[in-house]
Amino acid sequence: NDPMIKDPIALTDIQSQWNGVRQLQQLIQTNTTFGFASGGITITNLSRLAHNLPLLHACAVLNDVLLQLRDESEFACQSVFLGALHKASKTALPWVNWALIENVIDSRNRLAHDALVVPINDCLRYVDAIEQELIAWKIIKESTDFMPGSK
């Protein structure tokens, strides 16, 4: 099966962006684990905030994927915004879990617009959910999960 994204340059760029999401997650996990050894509430709060960064990055990658698929005529949508693209693609794309991705987008919007920090476990679960869509659409080849039990 071929990837849903036909443009090889766009596909390579998105794959590289996704690797960046997982590398950032790994960096945060490594550094906050070290920080927890030192203890302190400040480290805990910083860890919670830090884990939201890969979630924002993952949502940006999903937005880029949906824009590319729209531009390749997989579905129609006038908007460039993630929520609108997601809704417009509901029946056009083979979503693994459309409703969970809707929750991801809602959490992302609350974070980006209202500074409501997403709990760490949800961040991990949401990034994994986006990854499952990218795998199903053959945009990335396999799970890049780096943390046992995060799924």
PDB file of C-alpha atoms in Angstrom:
ATOM      1  CA  ASN A   1       0.000   0.000   0.000  1.00  0.00           C
ATOM      2  CA  ASP A   2       1.169   3.495  -0.877  1.00  0.00           C
ATOM      3  CA  PRO A   3       1.169   6.366   1.613  1.00  0.00           C
ATOM      4  CA  MET A   4      -1.902   8.596   1.482  1.00  0.00           C
ATOM      5  CA  ILE A   5       0.353  11.584   0.820  1.00  0.00           C
ATOM      6  CA  LYS A   6       1.465  11.359  -2.804  1.00  0.00           C
ATOM      7  CA  ASP A   7       3.982  14.229  -2.901  1.00  0.00           C
ATOM      8  CA  PRO A   8       7.323  12.621  -1.941  1.00  0.00           C
ATOM      9  CA  ILE A   9       8.862  15.902  -0.752  1.00  0.00           C
ATOM     10  CA  ALA A  10       5.889  16.687   1.493  1.00  0.00           C
ATOM     11  CA  LEU A  11       5.891  13.102   2.775  1.00  0.00           C
ATOM     12  CA  THR A  12       9.591  13.214   3.686  1.00  0.00           C
ATOM     13  CA  ASP A  13       9.131  16.585   5.375  1.00  0.00           C
ATOM     14  CA  ILE A  14       6.217  15.306   7.474  1.00  0.00           C
ATOM     15  CA  GLN A  15       8.126  12.144   8.422  1.00  0.00           C
ATOM     16  CA  SER A  16      11.021  14.334   9.557  1.00  0.00           C
ATOM     17  CA  GLN A  17       8.650  16.536  11.559  1.00  0.00           C
ATOM     18  CA  TRP A  18       7.206  13.449  13.268  1.00  0.00           C
ATOM     19  CA  ASN A  19      10.677  12.221  14.184  1.00  0.00           C
ATOM     20  CA  GLY A  20      11.168  15.633  15.778  1.00  0.00           C
ATOM     21  CA  VAL A  21       8.045  15.122  17.909  1.00  0.00           C
ATOM     22  CA  ARG A  22       9.373  11.840  19.261  1.00  0.00           C
ATOM     23  CA  GLN A  23      12.905  13.184  19.752  1.00  0.00           C
ATOM     24  CA  LEU A  24      11.500  16.100  21.751  1.00  0.00           C
ATOM     25  CA  GLN A  25       9.446  13.680  23.850  1.00  0.00           C
ATOM     26  CA  GLN A  26      12.551  11.609  24.545  1.00  0.00           C
ATOM     27  CA  LEU A  27      14.571  14.678  25.496  1.00  0.00           C
ATOM     28  CA  ILE A  28      11.873  15.864  27.889  1.00  0.00           C
ATOM     29  CA  GLN A  29      11.454  12.420  29.429  1.00  0.00           C
ATOM     30  CA  THR A  30      15.199  12.040  29.959  1.00  0.00           C
ATOM     31  CA  ASN A  31      15.603  15.487  31.497  1.00  0.00           C
ATOM     32  CA  THR A  32      12.523  15.397  33.715  1.00  0.00           C
ATOM     33  CA  THR A  33      13.433  11.954  35.018  1.00  0.00           C
ATOM     34  CA  PHE A  34      16.772  13.382  36.097  1.00  0.00           C
ATOM     35  CA  GLY A  35      14.966  16.376  37.592  1.00  0.00           C
ATOM     36  CA  PHE A  36      12.649  14.189  39.637  1.00  0.00           C
ATOM     37  CA  ALA A  37      15.682  12.625  41.278  1.00  0.00           C
ATOM     38  CA  SER A  38      16.433  16.093  42.667  1.00  0.00           C
ATOM     39  CA  GLY A  39      12.839  16.459  43.842  1.00  0.00           C
ATOM     40  CA  GLY A  40      10.803  19.595  44.255  1.00  0.00           C
ATOM     41  CA  ILE A  41       7.433  20.894  43.149  1.00  0.00           C
ATOM     42  CA  THR A  42       9.024  23.230  40.604  1.00  0.00           C
ATOM     43  CA  ILE A  43      10.433  20.278  38.680  1.00  0.00           C
ATOM     44  CA  THR A  44       7.013  18.575  38.703  1.00  0.00           C
ATOM     45  CA  ASN A  45       5.287  21.649  37.300  1.00  0.00           C
ATOM     46  CA  LEU A  46       7.994  22.169  34.709  1.00  0.00           C
ATOM     47  CA  SER A  47       7.701  18.518  33.696  1.00  0.00           C
ATOM     48  CA  ARG A  48       3.950  18.881  33.197  1.00  0.00           C
ATOM     49  CA  LEU A  49       4.464  21.983  31.073  1.00  0.00           C
ATOM     50  CA  ALA A  50       7.315  20.418  29.125  1.00  0.00           C
ATOM     51  CA  HIS A  51       5.244  17.365  28.164  1.00  0.00           C
ATOM     52  CA  ASN A  52       2.724  19.696  26.508  1.00  0.00           C
ATOM     53  CA  LEU A  53       5.308  20.868  23.957  1.00  0.00           C
ATOM     54  CA  PRO A  54       5.416  17.591  21.977  1.00  0.00           C
ATOM     55  CA  LEU A  55       1.600  17.552  22.022  1.00  0.00           C
ATOM     56  CA  LEU A  56       1.513  20.979  20.378  1.00  0.00           C
ATOM     57  CA  HIS A  57       4.165  19.846  17.883  1.00  0.00           C
ATOM     58  CA  ALA A  58       2.244  16.619  17.127  1.00  0.00           C
ATOM     59  CA  CYS A  59      -0.935  18.600  16.479  1.00  0.00           C
ATOM     60  CA  ALA A  60       1.005  20.887  14.121  1.00  0.00           C
ATOM     61  CA  VAL A  61       2.210  17.819  12.221  1.00  0.00           C
ATOM     62  CA  LEU A  62      -1.362  16.495  11.996  1.00  0.00           C
ATOM     63  CA  ASN A  63      -2.468  19.912  10.740  1.00  0.00           C
ATOM     64  CA  ASP A  64       0.246  19.764   8.042  1.00  0.00           C
ATOM     65  CA  VAL A  65      -0.828  16.238   7.072  1.00  0.00           C
ATOM     66  CA  LEU A  66      -4.468  17.277   6.728  1.00  0.00           C
ATOM     67  CA  LEU A  67      -3.527  20.385   4.727  1.00  0.00           C
ATOM     68  CA  GLN A  68      -1.446  18.236   2.381  1.00  0.00           C
ATOM     69  CA  LEU A  69      -4.236  15.678   1.955  1.00  0.00           C
ATOM     70  CA  ARG A  70      -6.695  18.497   1.297  1.00  0.00           C
ATOM     71  CA  ASP A  71      -4.313  19.987  -1.271  1.00  0.00           C
ATOM     72  CA  GLU A  72      -4.061  16.542  -2.889  1.00  0.00           C
ATOM     73  CA  SER A  73      -7.899  16.540  -3.163  1.00  0.00           C
ATOM     74  CA  GLU A  74      -8.571  13.798  -0.588  1.00  0.00           C
ATOM     75  CA  PHE A  75     -11.265  16.067   0.891  1.00  0.00           C
ATOM     76  CA  ALA A  76     -12.502  19.650   0.590  1.00  0.00           C
ATOM     77  CA  CYS A  77     -12.125  22.355   3.219  1.00  0.00           C
ATOM     78  CA  GLN A  78     -11.781  26.127   2.981  1.00  0.00           C
ATOM     79  CA  SER A  79     -10.014  26.445   6.339  1.00  0.00           C
ATOM     80  CA  VAL A  80      -6.392  25.939   7.328  1.00  0.00           C
ATOM     81  CA  PHE A  81      -7.272  25.277  10.982  1.00  0.00           C
ATOM     82  CA  LEU A  82      -6.913  21.809  12.501  1.00  0.00           C
ATOM     83  CA  GLY A  83     -10.427  21.546  13.927  1.00  0.00           C
ATOM     84  CA  ALA A  84     -12.101  22.466  10.653  1.00  0.00           C
ATOM     85  CA  LEU A  85      -9.816  20.189   8.625  1.00  0.00           C
ATOM     86  CA  HIS A  86     -10.531  17.316  11.015  1.00  0.00           C
ATOM     87  CA  LYS A  87     -14.297  17.782  10.755  1.00  0.00           C
ATOM     88  CA  ALA A  88     -14.201  18.154   6.963  1.00  0.00           C
ATOM     89  CA  SER A  89     -12.189  14.941   6.601  1.00  0.00           C
ATOM     90  CA  LYS A  90     -14.386  12.800   8.869  1.00  0.00           C
ATOM     91  CA  THR A  91     -15.922  10.653   6.147  1.00  0.00           C
ATOM     92  CA  ALA A  92     -13.219  11.140   3.508  1.00  0.00           C
ATOM     93  CA  LEU A  93     -10.254   9.703   5.432  1.00  0.00           C
ATOM     94  CA  PRO A  94      -9.933   6.270   7.066  1.00  0.00           C
ATOM     95  CA  TRP A  95      -9.629   7.514  10.662  1.00  0.00           C
ATOM     96  CA  VAL A  96      -8.584   4.924  13.260  1.00  0.00           C
ATOM     97  CA  ASN A  97     -10.253   6.892  16.071  1.00  0.00           C
ATOM     98  CA  TRP A  98     -11.830  10.129  14.861  1.00  0.00           C
ATOM     99  CA  ALA A  99     -13.473  10.843  18.242  1.00  0.00           C
ATOM    100  CA  LEU A 100     -10.208  10.508  20.176  1.00  0.00           C
ATOM    101  CA  ILE A 101      -8.509  12.893  17.734  1.00  0.00           C
ATOM    102  CA  GLU A 102     -11.389  15.318  18.321  1.00  0.00           C
ATOM    103  CA  ASN A 103     -10.526  15.162  22.046  1.00  0.00           C
ATOM    104  CA  VAL A 104      -6.865  15.751  21.188  1.00  0.00           C
ATOM    105  CA  ILE A 105      -7.786  18.864  19.191  1.00  0.00           C
ATOM    106  CA  ASP A 106     -10.075  20.151  21.958  1.00  0.00           C
ATOM    107  CA  SER A 107      -7.279  19.710  24.517  1.00  0.00           C
ATOM    108  CA  ARG A 108      -4.784  21.360  22.180  1.00  0.00           C
ATOM    109  CA  ASN A 109      -7.107  24.326  21.715  1.00  0.00           C
ATOM    110  CA  ARG A 110      -7.653  24.721  25.471  1.00  0.00           C
ATOM    111  CA  LEU A 111      -3.872  24.630  25.932  1.00  0.00           C
ATOM    112  CA  ALA A 112      -3.096  27.058  23.104  1.00  0.00           C
ATOM    113  CA  HIS A 113      -5.933  29.517  23.719  1.00  0.00           C
ATOM    114  CA  ASP A 114      -6.673  29.261  27.445  1.00  0.00           C
ATOM    115  CA  ALA A 115      -3.334  28.018  28.869  1.00  0.00           C
ATOM    116  CA  LEU A 116      -5.044  24.936  30.311  1.00  0.00           C
ATOM    117  CA  VAL A 117      -2.179  22.476  30.694  1.00  0.00           C
ATOM    118  CA  VAL A 118      -2.878  18.897  29.573  1.00  0.00           C
ATOM    119  CA  PRO A 119      -1.936  16.161  32.096  1.00  0.00           C
ATOM    120  CA  ILE A 120       1.221  14.216  31.202  1.00  0.00           C
ATOM    121  CA  ASN A 121      -0.557  10.880  30.685  1.00  0.00           C
ATOM    122  CA  ASP A 122      -3.030  12.515  28.308  1.00  0.00           C
ATOM    123  CA  CYS A 123      -0.171  14.173  26.400  1.00  0.00           C
ATOM    124  CA  LEU A 124       1.475  10.787  25.909  1.00  0.00           C
ATOM    125  CA  ARG A 125      -1.809   9.118  24.919  1.00  0.00           C
ATOM    126  CA  TYR A 126      -2.718  11.908  22.499  1.00  0.00           C
ATOM    127  CA  VAL A 127       0.650  11.878  20.721  1.00  0.00           C
ATOM    128  CA  ASP A 128       0.341   8.087  20.419  1.00  0.00           C
ATOM    129  CA  ALA A 129      -3.179   8.505  18.953  1.00  0.00           C
ATOM    130  CA  ILE A 130      -1.931  10.902  16.281  1.00  0.00           C
ATOM    131  CA  GLU A 131       0.874   8.483  15.513  1.00  0.00           C
ATOM    132  CA  GLN A 132      -1.626   5.645  15.021  1.00  0.00           C
ATOM    133  CA  GLU A 133      -3.421   7.722  12.378  1.00  0.00           C
ATOM    134  CA  LEU A 134      -0.126   8.431  10.589  1.00  0.00           C
ATOM    135  CA  ILE A 135       0.747   4.726  10.641  1.00  0.00           C
ATOM    136  CA  ALA A 136      -2.692   3.741   9.320  1.00  0.00           C
ATOM    137  CA  TRP A 137      -2.324   6.259   6.499  1.00  0.00           C
ATOM    138  CA  LYS A 138       1.159   4.866   5.691  1.00  0.00           C
ATOM    139  CA  ILE A 139       2.733   8.267   6.361  1.00  0.00           C
ATOM    140  CA  ILE A 140       5.130   6.744   8.862  1.00  0.00           C
ATOM    141  CA  LYS A 141       6.144   3.115   8.754  1.00  0.00           C
ATOM    142  CA  GLU A 142       5.908   2.002  12.358  1.00  0.00           C
ATOM    143  CA  SER A 143       5.358   3.130  15.877  1.00  0.00           C
ATOM    144  CA  THR A 144       8.147   5.278  17.245  1.00  0.00           C
ATOM    145  CA  ASP A 145       6.906   4.765  20.802  1.00  0.00           C
ATOM    146  CA  PHE A 146       9.801   5.267  23.159  1.00  0.00           C
ATOM    147  CA  MET A 147       8.153   4.747  26.531  1.00  0.00           C
ATOM    148  CA  PRO A 148       6.894   1.316  27.529  1.00  0.00           C
ATOM    149  CA  GLY A 149       3.322   1.454  28.694  1.00  0.00           C
ATOM    150  CA  SER A 150       2.531   4.863  27.230  1.00  0.00           C
ATOM    151  CA  LYS A 151      -0.111   3.351  24.948  1.00  0.00           C
TER     152      LYS A 151
END
